mmCIF file of C-alpha atoms in Angstrom:
data_model
loop_
_atom_site.group_PDB
_atom_site.id
_atom_site.type_symbol
_atom_site.label_atom_id
_atom_site.label_comp_id
_atom_site.label_asym_id
_atom_site.label_seq_id
_atom_site.Cartn_x
_atom_site.Cartn_y
_atom_site.Cartn_z
ATOM 1 C CA MET A 27 138.957 101.887 124.629
ATOM 2 C CA SER A 28 137.412 101.626 121.171
ATOM 3 C CA THR A 29 133.690 101.703 120.461
ATOM 4 C CA TYR A 30 132.159 98.268 119.966
ATOM 5 C CA ILE A 31 130.599 97.804 116.529
ATOM 6 C CA PRO A 32 128.814 94.506 115.798
ATOM 7 C CA SER A 33 129.626 92.702 112.581
ATOM 8 C CA ALA A 34 126.927 91.284 110.327
ATOM 9 C CA LEU A 35 127.923 87.751 111.380
ATOM 10 C CA GLU A 36 127.275 88.449 115.081
ATOM 11 C CA ILE A 37 123.689 89.648 114.606
ATOM 12 C CA GLN A 38 121.138 87.014 115.596
ATOM 13 C CA ARG A 39 117.657 88.042 114.604
ATOM 14 C CA LYS A 40 114.670 87.012 116.703
ATOM 15 C CA TRP A 41 111.072 86.622 115.548
ATOM 16 C CA PHE A 42 108.185 88.378 117.293
ATOM 17 C CA VAL A 43 104.441 88.024 116.742
ATOM 18 C CA VAL A 44 102.001 90.856 117.464
ATOM 19 C CA ASP A 45 98.237 90.412 117.741
ATOM 20 C CA ALA A 46 96.640 93.585 116.323
ATOM 21 C CA SER A 47 93.090 92.836 117.495
ATOM 22 C CA GLY A 48 91.731 95.826 119.399
ATOM 23 C CA LYS A 49 95.054 97.705 119.247
ATOM 24 C CA THR A 50 95.338 101.335 118.144
ATOM 25 C CA LEU A 51 97.077 101.541 114.754
ATOM 26 C CA GLY A 52 99.680 104.185 115.624
ATOM 27 C CA ARG A 53 100.704 102.646 118.936
ATOM 28 C CA LEU A 54 101.070 99.244 117.299
ATOM 29 C CA ALA A 55 103.092 100.724 114.430
ATOM 30 C CA THR A 56 105.578 102.597 116.653
ATOM 31 C CA GLU A 57 106.383 99.492 118.698
ATOM 32 C CA ALA A 58 106.744 97.299 115.595
ATOM 33 C CA ALA A 59 108.927 99.896 113.834
ATOM 34 C CA SER A 60 111.135 100.125 116.929
ATOM 35 C CA VAL A 61 111.694 96.348 116.898
ATOM 36 C CA LEU A 62 112.316 96.311 113.114
ATOM 37 C CA ALA A 63 114.909 99.091 113.446
ATOM 38 C CA GLY A 64 116.644 97.265 116.313
ATOM 39 C CA LYS A 65 116.161 100.029 118.887
ATOM 40 C CA ARG A 66 115.410 97.437 121.594
ATOM 41 C CA ASN A 67 118.649 95.594 120.879
ATOM 42 C CA PRO A 68 121.610 96.391 123.180
ATOM 43 C CA LYS A 69 123.898 96.113 120.135
ATOM 44 C CA TYR A 70 121.953 98.871 118.301
ATOM 45 C CA THR A 71 124.079 100.825 115.851
ATOM 46 C CA PRO A 72 122.445 103.524 113.678
ATOM 47 C CA PHE A 73 124.259 102.520 110.460
ATOM 48 C CA ILE A 74 123.851 98.720 110.788
ATOM 49 C CA ASP A 75 120.549 96.858 110.506
ATOM 50 C CA VAL A 76 120.309 94.919 113.792
ATOM 51 C CA GLY A 77 116.497 94.693 113.839
ATOM 52 C CA ASP A 78 114.365 91.634 114.415
ATOM 53 C CA HIS A 79 111.527 90.104 112.376
ATOM 54 C CA VAL A 80 107.944 91.101 113.203
ATOM 55 C CA ILE A 81 104.768 89.173 112.328
ATOM 56 C CA VAL A 82 101.460 91.030 112.718
ATOM 57 C CA ILE A 83 98.294 88.925 112.832
ATOM 58 C CA ASN A 84 94.596 89.939 112.881
ATOM 59 C CA ALA A 85 95.278 93.079 110.819
ATOM 60 C CA GLU A 86 91.548 93.462 110.093
ATOM 61 C CA LYS A 87 90.827 94.043 113.805
ATOM 62 C CA VAL A 88 93.045 97.133 114.190
ATOM 63 C CA ARG A 89 91.282 100.335 115.256
ATOM 64 C CA LEU A 90 91.645 104.101 115.010
ATOM 65 C CA THR A 91 90.661 106.630 117.669
ATOM 66 C CA GLY A 92 88.174 109.474 117.258
ATOM 67 C CA LEU A 93 86.549 110.031 113.882
ATOM 68 C CA LYS A 94 89.656 109.076 111.888
ATOM 69 C CA SER A 95 88.070 105.859 110.598
ATOM 70 C CA GLN A 96 85.492 107.984 108.731
ATOM 71 C CA SER A 97 87.848 110.693 107.455
ATOM 72 C CA LYS A 98 91.200 108.973 106.807
ATOM 73 C CA VAL A 99 92.093 108.625 103.116
ATOM 74 C CA TYR A 100 94.907 106.562 101.564
ATOM 75 C CA ARG A 101 96.435 107.956 98.366
ATOM 76 C CA ARG A 102 98.685 106.331 95.783
ATOM 77 C CA TYR A 103 99.924 107.382 92.391
ATOM 78 C CA THR A 104 99.762 105.010 89.407
ATOM 79 C CA GLY A 105 102.585 106.712 87.510
ATOM 80 C CA PHE A 106 100.320 107.989 84.734
ATOM 81 C CA PRO A 107 99.087 111.581 84.286
ATOM 82 C CA GLY A 108 96.018 112.130 86.444
ATOM 83 C CA GLY A 109 96.594 108.770 88.095
ATOM 84 C CA LEU A 110 96.076 109.769 91.732
ATOM 85 C CA ARG A 111 93.941 107.110 93.393
ATOM 86 C CA GLU A 112 92.163 107.679 96.703
ATOM 87 C CA GLU A 113 90.599 105.074 98.976
ATOM 88 C CA SER A 114 88.935 105.564 102.349
ATOM 89 C CA PHE A 115 90.095 103.730 105.487
ATOM 90 C CA THR A 116 86.873 101.726 105.758
ATOM 91 C CA ARG A 117 87.020 100.582 102.129
ATOM 92 C CA LEU A 118 90.708 99.607 102.348
ATOM 93 C CA LEU A 119 90.017 97.770 105.627
ATOM 94 C CA GLU A 120 87.412 95.631 103.835
ATOM 95 C CA ARG A 121 89.549 95.094 100.731
ATOM 96 C CA LYS A 122 93.102 94.714 102.048
ATOM 97 C CA PRO A 123 93.591 95.277 105.810
ATOM 98 C CA GLU A 124 97.247 94.159 105.685
ATOM 99 C CA LYS A 125 98.042 97.229 103.583
ATOM 100 C CA ILE A 126 96.872 99.615 106.346
ATOM 101 C CA VAL A 127 99.137 98.128 109.009
ATOM 102 C CA GLU A 128 102.062 97.662 106.617
ATOM 103 C CA GLU A 129 101.895 101.271 105.395
ATOM 104 C CA ALA A 130 101.696 102.628 108.958
ATOM 105 C CA ILE A 131 104.749 100.662 110.117
ATOM 106 C CA LYS A 132 106.888 101.247 107.020
ATOM 107 C CA GLY A 133 106.094 104.960 107.203
ATOM 108 C CA MET A 134 107.887 105.058 110.575
ATOM 109 C CA LEU A 135 111.089 103.502 109.232
ATOM 110 C CA PRO A 136 113.957 105.447 107.576
ATOM 111 C CA LYS A 137 113.473 106.311 103.903
ATOM 112 C CA THR A 138 116.783 104.756 102.819
ATOM 113 C CA LYS A 139 118.150 101.453 101.495
ATOM 114 C CA MET A 140 118.523 100.259 105.064
ATOM 115 C CA GLY A 141 114.948 101.315 105.878
ATOM 116 C CA ARG A 142 113.645 99.245 102.971
ATOM 117 C CA LYS A 143 115.695 96.287 104.235
ATOM 118 C CA MET A 144 114.135 96.752 107.689
ATOM 119 C CA GLY A 145 110.678 96.828 106.094
ATOM 120 C CA SER A 146 111.321 93.509 104.364
ATOM 121 C CA LYS A 147 111.434 91.845 107.807
ATOM 122 C CA LEU A 148 107.786 92.763 108.394
ATOM 123 C CA ASN A 149 105.022 90.207 107.709
ATOM 124 C CA VAL A 150 101.362 91.201 108.072
ATOM 125 C CA TYR A 151 98.466 88.724 107.914
ATOM 126 C CA LYS A 152 94.688 89.154 107.822
ATOM 127 C CA GLY A 153 93.652 86.323 110.140
ATOM 128 C CA ASP A 154 95.245 84.702 113.152
ATOM 129 C CA LYS A 155 97.222 82.134 111.125
ATOM 130 C CA HIS A 156 100.753 82.678 109.795
ATOM 131 C CA PRO A 157 103.259 80.377 108.030
ATOM 132 C CA HIS A 158 106.202 81.215 110.342
ATOM 133 C CA ALA A 159 105.662 78.664 113.126
ATOM 134 C CA ALA A 160 109.050 77.061 112.354
ATOM 135 C CA GLN A 161 110.797 80.289 113.455
ATOM 136 C CA GLN A 162 109.168 79.984 116.924
ATOM 137 C CA PRO A 163 108.116 83.651 117.250
ATOM 138 C CA GLN A 164 107.716 85.082 120.734
ATOM 139 C CA PRO A 165 104.711 87.283 121.542
ATOM 140 C CA LEU A 166 105.480 91.010 121.639
ATOM 141 C CA GLU A 167 103.326 92.772 124.223
ATOM 142 C CA ILE A 168 102.042 96.184 123.202
ATOM 143 C CA SER A 169 99.805 98.273 125.442
ATOM 144 C CA ALA A 170 96.417 99.178 123.986
#
């Protein structure tokens, strides 16, 4: 009996929508990363991308526990000498809340070519509207 390995033609990707309002950032990110990686799929294979698409709405309403919202800092490097930029969670939440959720989810995916491909199936939006209605996304329930 040989091991079943799905081909790229057999993979049918579903679309899921997640409402981030009132959800804890880390708990939301782990569930979304699991769906993107295909861990919930019975045809899961570690070396083949069998993950589904995830749409996250209401990214500005995500929350952190404890005092993390006051102390968390996001860092990025511009590529120039002395170009380390720092931004607090509260400031980034005002400026670009999609970036917070996107960075949390993509940080839980593999750091490989396949991980980047999984990350490209993630769509994060600020409000409750998204342009993917034609894909008929199903709601993905995540516990608070």
